[in-house]
Amino acid sequence: MTITITAFERSPDGGKGLARDTRVRWALEEVGEPYQVRLVSFRAMKEPAHLALHPFGSIPTYEEGELALFETGGIVLHIAERHSGLLPEDANARARAITWMFAALNTVEPPILDLVIVKLIEGDKPWRAERLPLVEDRIRDRLNPLSVRLGDADWLDGAFSAGDLIMVSVLLRLRASGILDEFPNLAAYVARGEARPAYQRAFAAQLAVNTGKL
Ligand SMILES: N[C@@H](CCC(=O)N[C@@H](CS)C(=O)NCC(=O)O)C(=O)O
């Protein structure tokens, strides 16, 4: 069955791979599933056809036959549950990998998104200078224990899993801030994720869209 995802017609990051369709592309590449991409403009994202797929008018969405999904956590979990390669066979290890997906999205990603908001959306607000260091420290409060838990392991819990895929995707957004480099094992962890051939293919595909080479 053909899988179709949506992505920005032109990503605000110009193709750095930070738009969330990259996570979904990566998961599909890891399990070897071909997919199509429907590009949407910012205007189209808020129109009824797209809102029927994504109630919040965002990307990415995922369509497979009669199934339509939104939210990258739900989409990646769906892909991981239906194909081998992203979740362990052992039931307890599988539950832990899924827990890491939630940890990435619910615990680690929120302060990282706050940083994006402070820097980009509230860049001209009077509270920016006061708020920025607070938000940066909240990120460090999340990265410290994550760094301790990862230690010198390659991945968060044994073999690479959907938990790592989401965690690396979340941490990638931090690179430009320099905070990731304060935690060398996390920076190396992200680099390991980026070095995976499936990530490379996903990154190249989204870059091609954003450089007009598609
Ligand atoms: N929690 C959602 C977030 C989706 C999201 O914010 N997508 C961004 C692109 S990375 C977007 O579409 N932003 C434009 C908008 O929502 O209008 C997910 O993980 O899928």
PDB file of C-alpha atoms and ligand atoms in Angstrom:
ATOM      1  CA  MET A   1       0.000   0.000   0.000  1.00  0.00           C
ATOM      2  CA  THR A   2       1.374   3.402  -0.957  1.00  0.00           C
ATOM      3  CA  ILE A   3       2.485   5.586   1.914  1.00  0.00           C
ATOM      4  CA  THR A   4       2.169   9.343   1.471  1.00  0.00           C
ATOM      5  CA  ILE A   5       3.533  11.880   3.897  1.00  0.00           C
ATOM      6  CA  THR A   6       3.292  15.656   3.832  1.00  0.00           C
ATOM      7  CA  ALA A   7       6.184  18.082   4.143  1.00  0.00           C
ATOM      8  CA  PHE A   8       6.768  21.809   3.790  1.00  0.00           C
ATOM      9  CA  GLU A   9       6.858  23.076   0.227  1.00  0.00           C
ATOM     10  CA  ARG A  10       9.716  25.257   1.539  1.00  0.00           C
ATOM     11  CA  SER A  11      10.987  24.521   5.018  1.00  0.00           C
ATOM     12  CA  PRO A  12      11.799  27.551   7.196  1.00  0.00           C
ATOM     13  CA  ASP A  13      15.176  25.918   7.981  1.00  0.00           C
ATOM     14  CA  GLY A  14      16.082  25.812   4.287  1.00  0.00           C
ATOM     15  CA  GLY A  15      16.761  22.073   4.383  1.00  0.00           C
ATOM     16  CA  LYS A  16      18.734  21.560   7.609  1.00  0.00           C
ATOM     17  CA  GLY A  17      16.525  18.572   8.343  1.00  0.00           C
ATOM     18  CA  LEU A  18      14.827  20.125  11.354  1.00  0.00           C
ATOM     19  CA  ALA A  19      11.294  20.004   9.940  1.00  0.00           C
ATOM     20  CA  ARG A  20       9.590  16.988  11.416  1.00  0.00           C
ATOM     21  CA  ASP A  21       8.955  15.168   8.158  1.00  0.00           C
ATOM     22  CA  THR A  22      12.649  14.189   8.426  1.00  0.00           C
ATOM     23  CA  ARG A  23      11.839  11.938  11.420  1.00  0.00           C
ATOM     24  CA  VAL A  24       9.162  10.144   9.475  1.00  0.00           C
ATOM     25  CA  ARG A  25      11.341   9.840   6.363  1.00  0.00           C
ATOM     26  CA  TRP A  26      14.113   8.444   8.592  1.00  0.00           C
ATOM     27  CA  ALA A  27      11.827   5.824  10.152  1.00  0.00           C
ATOM     28  CA  LEU A  28      10.576   4.748   6.714  1.00  0.00           C
ATOM     29  CA  GLU A  29      14.144   4.526   5.434  1.00  0.00           C
ATOM     30  CA  GLU A  30      15.201   2.435   8.452  1.00  0.00           C
ATOM     31  CA  VAL A  31      12.499  -0.156   7.734  1.00  0.00           C
ATOM     32  CA  GLY A  32      12.915   0.023   3.952  1.00  0.00           C
ATOM     33  CA  GLU A  33       9.418   1.275   3.117  1.00  0.00           C
ATOM     34  CA  PRO A  34       9.057   3.431   0.004  1.00  0.00           C
ATOM     35  CA  TYR A  35       6.942   6.546   0.353  1.00  0.00           C
ATOM     36  CA  GLN A  36       5.620   9.509  -1.565  1.00  0.00           C
ATOM     37  CA  VAL A  37       5.679  13.099  -0.404  1.00  0.00           C
ATOM     38  CA  ARG A  38       2.981  15.689  -0.932  1.00  0.00           C
ATOM     39  CA  LEU A  39       4.400  19.156  -0.446  1.00  0.00           C
ATOM     40  CA  VAL A  40       2.148  21.732   1.182  1.00  0.00           C
ATOM     41  CA  SER A  41       2.390  25.496   1.407  1.00  0.00           C
ATOM     42  CA  PHE A  42       1.765  27.346   4.679  1.00  0.00           C
ATOM     43  CA  ARG A  43      -1.568  28.484   3.269  1.00  0.00           C
ATOM     44  CA  ALA A  44      -2.631  24.973   2.224  1.00  0.00           C
ATOM     45  CA  MET A  45      -1.756  23.632   5.677  1.00  0.00           C
ATOM     46  CA  LYS A  46      -4.580  25.696   7.168  1.00  0.00           C
ATOM     47  CA  GLU A  47      -7.166  24.778   4.538  1.00  0.00           C
ATOM     48  CA  PRO A  48      -9.890  22.143   5.018  1.00  0.00           C
ATOM     49  CA  ALA A  49      -8.250  19.393   2.947  1.00  0.00           C
ATOM     50  CA  HIS A  50      -5.131  19.403   5.125  1.00  0.00           C
ATOM     51  CA  LEU A  51      -7.015  20.105   8.360  1.00  0.00           C
ATOM     52  CA  ALA A  52      -8.989  16.913   7.733  1.00  0.00           C
ATOM     53  CA  LEU A  53      -5.673  15.060   8.027  1.00  0.00           C
ATOM     54  CA  HIS A  54      -4.054  17.217  10.694  1.00  0.00           C
ATOM     55  CA  PRO A  55      -6.405  19.009  13.104  1.00  0.00           C
ATOM     56  CA  PHE A  56      -3.669  21.497  14.069  1.00  0.00           C
ATOM     57  CA  GLY A  57      -2.753  22.321  10.487  1.00  0.00           C
ATOM     58  CA  SER A  58       0.874  21.198  10.719  1.00  0.00           C
ATOM     59  CA  ILE A  59       3.158  18.748   8.935  1.00  0.00           C
ATOM     60  CA  PRO A  60       3.909  15.918   8.739  1.00  0.00           C
ATOM     61  CA  THR A  61       0.911  13.705   8.118  1.00  0.00           C
ATOM     62  CA  TYR A  62       0.939  10.057   7.115  1.00  0.00           C
ATOM     63  CA  GLU A  63      -1.532   8.300   4.826  1.00  0.00           C
ATOM     64  CA  GLU A  64      -1.596   4.578   4.152  1.00  0.00           C
ATOM     65  CA  GLY A  65      -4.771   3.296   2.515  1.00  0.00           C
ATOM     66  CA  GLU A  66      -7.648   4.370   4.744  1.00  0.00           C
ATOM     67  CA  LEU A  67      -5.357   5.231   7.643  1.00  0.00           C
ATOM     68  CA  ALA A  68      -4.449   8.880   8.198  1.00  0.00           C
ATOM     69  CA  LEU A  69      -2.151   9.851  11.073  1.00  0.00           C
ATOM     70  CA  PHE A  70      -0.592  13.007  12.450  1.00  0.00           C
ATOM     71  CA  GLU A  71       1.978  13.595  15.265  1.00  0.00           C
ATOM     72  CA  THR A  72       5.448  12.277  14.605  1.00  0.00           C
ATOM     73  CA  GLY A  73       5.465  10.163  17.776  1.00  0.00           C
ATOM     74  CA  GLY A  74       2.316   8.334  16.668  1.00  0.00           C
ATOM     75  CA  ILE A  75       3.515   8.004  13.084  1.00  0.00           C
ATOM     76  CA  VAL A  76       6.960   6.644  13.993  1.00  0.00           C
ATOM     77  CA  LEU A  77       5.424   4.241  16.523  1.00  0.00           C
ATOM     78  CA  HIS A  78       3.012   3.000  13.851  1.00  0.00           C
ATOM     79  CA  ILE A  79       5.881   2.396  11.424  1.00  0.00           C
ATOM     80  CA  ALA A  80       7.994   0.741  14.124  1.00  0.00           C
ATOM     81  CA  GLU A  81       5.193  -1.586  15.209  1.00  0.00           C
ATOM     82  CA  ARG A  82       4.460  -2.806  11.706  1.00  0.00           C
ATOM     83  CA  HIS A  83       7.998  -3.441  10.529  1.00  0.00           C
ATOM     84  CA  SER A  84      11.063  -4.961  12.078  1.00  0.00           C
ATOM     85  CA  GLY A  85      14.130  -2.900  12.838  1.00  0.00           C
ATOM     86  CA  LEU A  86      12.917  -0.091  15.072  1.00  0.00           C
ATOM     87  CA  LEU A  87      11.580  -1.914  18.132  1.00  0.00           C
ATOM     88  CA  PRO A  88      13.086  -4.916  19.946  1.00  0.00           C
ATOM     89  CA  GLU A  89      11.281  -8.274  19.904  1.00  0.00           C
ATOM     90  CA  ASP A  90      11.554  -8.691  23.681  1.00  0.00           C
ATOM     91  CA  ALA A  91       8.387  -7.211  25.242  1.00  0.00           C
ATOM     92  CA  ASN A  92      10.141  -5.400  28.085  1.00  0.00           C
ATOM     93  CA  ALA A  93      12.868  -3.961  25.834  1.00  0.00           C
ATOM     94  CA  ARG A  94      10.115  -2.869  23.434  1.00  0.00           C
ATOM     95  CA  ALA A  95       8.258  -1.083  26.225  1.00  0.00           C
ATOM     96  CA  ARG A  96      11.469   0.671  27.254  1.00  0.00           C
ATOM     97  CA  ALA A  97      12.168   1.798  23.672  1.00  0.00           C
ATOM     98  CA  ILE A  98       8.643   3.262  23.461  1.00  0.00           C
ATOM     99  CA  THR A  99       9.220   4.950  26.818  1.00  0.00           C
ATOM    100  CA  TRP A 100      12.291   6.647  25.339  1.00  0.00           C
ATOM    101  CA  MET A 101      10.140   7.960  22.488  1.00  0.00           C
ATOM    102  CA  PHE A 102       7.821   9.554  25.026  1.00  0.00           C
ATOM    103  CA  ALA A 103      10.758  10.848  27.076  1.00  0.00           C
ATOM    104  CA  ALA A 104      12.182  12.529  23.992  1.00  0.00           C
ATOM    105  CA  LEU A 105       8.882  14.154  23.034  1.00  0.00           C
ATOM    106  CA  ASN A 106       7.446  14.935  26.485  1.00  0.00           C
ATOM    107  CA  THR A 107      10.492  15.606  28.634  1.00  0.00           C
ATOM    108  CA  VAL A 108      13.384  16.650  26.417  1.00  0.00           C
ATOM    109  CA  GLU A 109      11.715  18.396  23.479  1.00  0.00           C
ATOM    110  CA  PRO A 110       9.580  21.009  25.352  1.00  0.00           C
ATOM    111  CA  PRO A 111      12.448  23.152  26.695  1.00  0.00           C
ATOM    112  CA  ILE A 112      14.221  22.856  23.340  1.00  0.00           C
ATOM    113  CA  LEU A 113      11.130  24.210  21.622  1.00  0.00           C
ATOM    114  CA  ASP A 114      11.002  27.002  24.220  1.00  0.00           C
ATOM    115  CA  LEU A 115      14.489  27.988  23.090  1.00  0.00           C
ATOM    116  CA  VAL A 116      13.310  28.196  19.487  1.00  0.00           C
ATOM    117  CA  ILE A 117      10.384  30.353  20.606  1.00  0.00           C
ATOM    118  CA  VAL A 118      12.561  32.720  22.643  1.00  0.00           C
ATOM    119  CA  LYS A 119      15.128  33.102  19.889  1.00  0.00           C
ATOM    120  CA  LEU A 120      12.930  33.250  16.805  1.00  0.00           C
ATOM    121  CA  ILE A 121       9.389  34.186  17.750  1.00  0.00           C
ATOM    122  CA  GLU A 122      10.070  36.369  20.800  1.00  0.00           C
ATOM    123  CA  GLY A 123      13.389  37.697  19.543  1.00  0.00           C
ATOM    124  CA  ASP A 124      12.232  41.320  19.741  1.00  0.00           C
ATOM    125  CA  LYS A 125      10.412  41.088  23.087  1.00  0.00           C
ATOM    126  CA  PRO A 126      11.693  42.948  26.154  1.00  0.00           C
ATOM    127  CA  TRP A 127      11.841  39.745  28.228  1.00  0.00           C
ATOM    128  CA  ARG A 128      14.099  37.896  25.793  1.00  0.00           C
ATOM    129  CA  ALA A 129      17.427  38.640  27.545  1.00  0.00           C
ATOM    130  CA  GLU A 130      16.072  37.560  30.924  1.00  0.00           C
ATOM    131  CA  ARG A 131      14.265  34.480  29.643  1.00  0.00           C
ATOM    132  CA  LEU A 132      17.015  33.069  27.404  1.00  0.00           C
ATOM    133  CA  PRO A 133      19.412  31.885  30.150  1.00  0.00           C
ATOM    134  CA  LEU A 134      16.507  30.394  32.117  1.00  0.00           C
ATOM    135  CA  VAL A 135      15.384  28.344  29.141  1.00  0.00           C
ATOM    136  CA  GLU A 136      18.970  27.294  28.371  1.00  0.00           C
ATOM    137  CA  ASP A 137      19.377  26.061  31.948  1.00  0.00           C
ATOM    138  CA  ARG A 138      16.133  24.108  31.708  1.00  0.00           C
ATOM    139  CA  ILE A 139      17.573  22.357  28.675  1.00  0.00           C
ATOM    140  CA  ARG A 140      20.771  21.557  30.594  1.00  0.00           C
ATOM    141  CA  ASP A 141      18.599  20.137  33.402  1.00  0.00           C
ATOM    142  CA  ARG A 142      17.286  17.625  30.861  1.00  0.00           C
ATOM    143  CA  LEU A 143      20.562  16.922  29.081  1.00  0.00           C
ATOM    144  CA  ASN A 144      22.556  16.292  32.258  1.00  0.00           C
ATOM    145  CA  PRO A 145      20.622  13.188  33.353  1.00  0.00           C
ATOM    146  CA  LEU A 146      20.253  12.047  29.751  1.00  0.00           C
ATOM    147  CA  SER A 147      24.021  12.262  29.345  1.00  0.00           C
ATOM    148  CA  VAL A 148      24.565  10.316  32.581  1.00  0.00           C
ATOM    149  CA  ARG A 149      22.120   7.611  31.499  1.00  0.00           C
ATOM    150  CA  LEU A 150      23.676   7.246  28.040  1.00  0.00           C
ATOM    151  CA  GLY A 151      27.194   7.099  29.495  1.00  0.00           C
ATOM    152  CA  ASP A 152      29.518   5.586  26.927  1.00  0.00           C
ATOM    153  CA  ALA A 153      26.848   3.446  25.278  1.00  0.00           C
ATOM    154  CA  ASP A 154      26.062   3.849  21.604  1.00  0.00           C
ATOM    155  CA  TRP A 155      22.287   3.941  22.089  1.00  0.00           C
ATOM    156  CA  LEU A 156      19.887   4.508  24.963  1.00  0.00           C
ATOM    157  CA  ASP A 157      18.888   0.894  25.586  1.00  0.00           C
ATOM    158  CA  GLY A 158      20.850  -1.723  23.695  1.00  0.00           C
ATOM    159  CA  ALA A 159      20.366  -1.697  19.931  1.00  0.00           C
ATOM    160  CA  PHE A 160      19.275   1.383  17.979  1.00  0.00           C
ATOM    161  CA  SER A 161      15.502   1.834  18.268  1.00  0.00           C
ATOM    162  CA  ALA A 162      12.662   4.226  17.521  1.00  0.00           C
ATOM    163  CA  GLY A 163      13.483   5.749  20.930  1.00  0.00           C
ATOM    164  CA  ASP A 164      16.907   6.758  19.622  1.00  0.00           C
ATOM    165  CA  LEU A 165      15.453   7.930  16.322  1.00  0.00           C
ATOM    166  CA  ILE A 166      13.130  10.365  18.080  1.00  0.00           C
ATOM    167  CA  MET A 167      15.700  11.400  20.707  1.00  0.00           C
ATOM    168  CA  VAL A 168      18.375  12.163  18.096  1.00  0.00           C
ATOM    169  CA  SER A 169      15.810  14.085  16.024  1.00  0.00           C
ATOM    170  CA  VAL A 170      14.879  16.176  19.062  1.00  0.00           C
ATOM    171  CA  LEU A 171      18.503  16.864  20.050  1.00  0.00           C
ATOM    172  CA  LEU A 172      19.495  17.846  16.518  1.00  0.00           C
ATOM    173  CA  ARG A 173      17.566  21.073  16.920  1.00  0.00           C
ATOM    174  CA  LEU A 174      20.045  22.095  19.635  1.00  0.00           C
ATOM    175  CA  ARG A 175      23.182  21.950  17.559  1.00  0.00           C
ATOM    176  CA  ALA A 176      23.206  25.614  16.520  1.00  0.00           C
ATOM    177  CA  SER A 177      22.859  26.748  20.159  1.00  0.00           C
ATOM    178  CA  GLY A 178      26.166  25.123  21.189  1.00  0.00           C
ATOM    179  CA  ILE A 179      24.483  23.510  24.224  1.00  0.00           C
ATOM    180  CA  LEU A 180      24.750  20.031  22.736  1.00  0.00           C
ATOM    181  CA  ASP A 181      28.543  20.349  22.627  1.00  0.00           C
ATOM    182  CA  GLU A 182      28.599  20.860  26.391  1.00  0.00           C
ATOM    183  CA  PHE A 183      27.708  17.146  26.547  1.00  0.00           C
ATOM    184  CA  PRO A 184      30.282  15.361  24.367  1.00  0.00           C
ATOM    185  CA  ASN A 185      28.653  11.940  24.682  1.00  0.00           C
ATOM    186  CA  LEU A 186      25.298  13.376  23.536  1.00  0.00           C
ATOM    187  CA  ALA A 187      26.959  15.216  20.649  1.00  0.00           C
ATOM    188  CA  ALA A 188      28.597  11.909  19.628  1.00  0.00           C
ATOM    189  CA  TYR A 189      25.246  10.123  20.027  1.00  0.00           C
ATOM    190  CA  VAL A 190      23.576  12.592  17.665  1.00  0.00           C
ATOM    191  CA  ALA A 191      26.459  12.250  15.198  1.00  0.00           C
ATOM    192  CA  ARG A 192      26.026   8.439  15.316  1.00  0.00           C
ATOM    193  CA  GLY A 193      22.362   8.856  14.470  1.00  0.00           C
ATOM    194  CA  GLU A 194      23.140  11.222  11.599  1.00  0.00           C
ATOM    195  CA  ALA A 195      25.742   8.807  10.248  1.00  0.00           C
ATOM    196  CA  ARG A 196      23.181   6.027   9.764  1.00  0.00           C
ATOM    197  CA  PRO A 197      22.598   5.426   6.046  1.00  0.00           C
ATOM    198  CA  ALA A 198      18.814   5.663   6.572  1.00  0.00           C
ATOM    199  CA  TYR A 199      19.193   9.120   8.136  1.00  0.00           C
ATOM    200  CA  GLN A 200      21.467  10.199   5.312  1.00  0.00           C
ATOM    201  CA  ARG A 201      18.858   9.172   2.731  1.00  0.00           C
ATOM    202  CA  ALA A 202      16.087  10.946   4.660  1.00  0.00           C
ATOM    203  CA  PHE A 203      18.183  14.087   5.016  1.00  0.00           C
ATOM    204  CA  ALA A 204      19.124  14.119   1.330  1.00  0.00           C
ATOM    205  CA  ALA A 205      15.480  13.701   0.303  1.00  0.00           C
ATOM    206  CA  GLN A 206      14.259  16.669   2.355  1.00  0.00           C
ATOM    207  CA  LEU A 207      17.272  18.748   1.240  1.00  0.00           C
ATOM    208  CA  ALA A 208      16.425  18.060  -2.400  1.00  0.00           C
ATOM    209  CA  VAL A 209      12.975  19.557  -1.825  1.00  0.00           C
ATOM    210  CA  ASN A 210      14.415  22.648  -0.219  1.00  0.00           C
ATOM    211  CA  THR A 211      17.107  23.252  -2.784  1.00  0.00           C
ATOM    212  CA  GLY A 212      14.683  22.762  -5.665  1.00  0.00           C
ATOM    213  CA  LYS A 213      16.503  19.630  -6.845  1.00  0.00           C
ATOM    214  CA  LEU A 214      13.501  17.355  -6.618  1.00  0.00           C
TER     215      LEU A 214
HETATM  216  N1  LIG B   1       3.964  17.662  17.802  1.00  0.00           N
HETATM  217  C1  LIG B   1       3.853  17.732  16.365  1.00  0.00           C
HETATM  218  C2  LIG B   1       4.422  19.053  15.919  1.00  0.00           C
HETATM  219  C3  LIG B   1       4.146  19.318  14.452  1.00  0.00           C
HETATM  220  C4  LIG B   1       4.742  20.644  14.025  1.00  0.00           C
HETATM  221  O1  LIG B   1       4.832  21.579  14.839  1.00  0.00           O
HETATM  222  N2  LIG B   1       5.138  20.743  12.765  1.00  0.00           N
HETATM  223  C5  LIG B   1       5.747  21.958  12.259  1.00  0.00           C
HETATM  224  C6  LIG B   1       6.851  21.609  11.286  1.00  0.00           C
HETATM  225  S1  LIG B   1       8.198  20.785  12.060  1.00  0.00           S
HETATM  226  C7  LIG B   1       4.721  22.779  11.494  1.00  0.00           C
HETATM  227  O2  LIG B   1       3.993  22.248  10.699  1.00  0.00           O
HETATM  228  N3  LIG B   1       4.729  24.085  11.754  1.00  0.00           N
HETATM  229  C8  LIG B   1       3.893  25.028  11.036  1.00  0.00           C
HETATM  230  C9  LIG B   1       2.516  25.137  11.615  1.00  0.00           C
HETATM  231  O3  LIG B   1       2.158  24.362  12.536  1.00  0.00           O
HETATM  232  O4  LIG B   1       1.793  26.002  11.140  1.00  0.00           O
HETATM  233  C10 LIG B   1       4.579  16.532  15.741  1.00  0.00           C
HETATM  234  O5  LIG B   1       5.511  16.007  16.369  1.00  0.00           O
HETATM  235  O6  LIG B   1       4.205  16.096  14.647  1.00  0.00           O
END
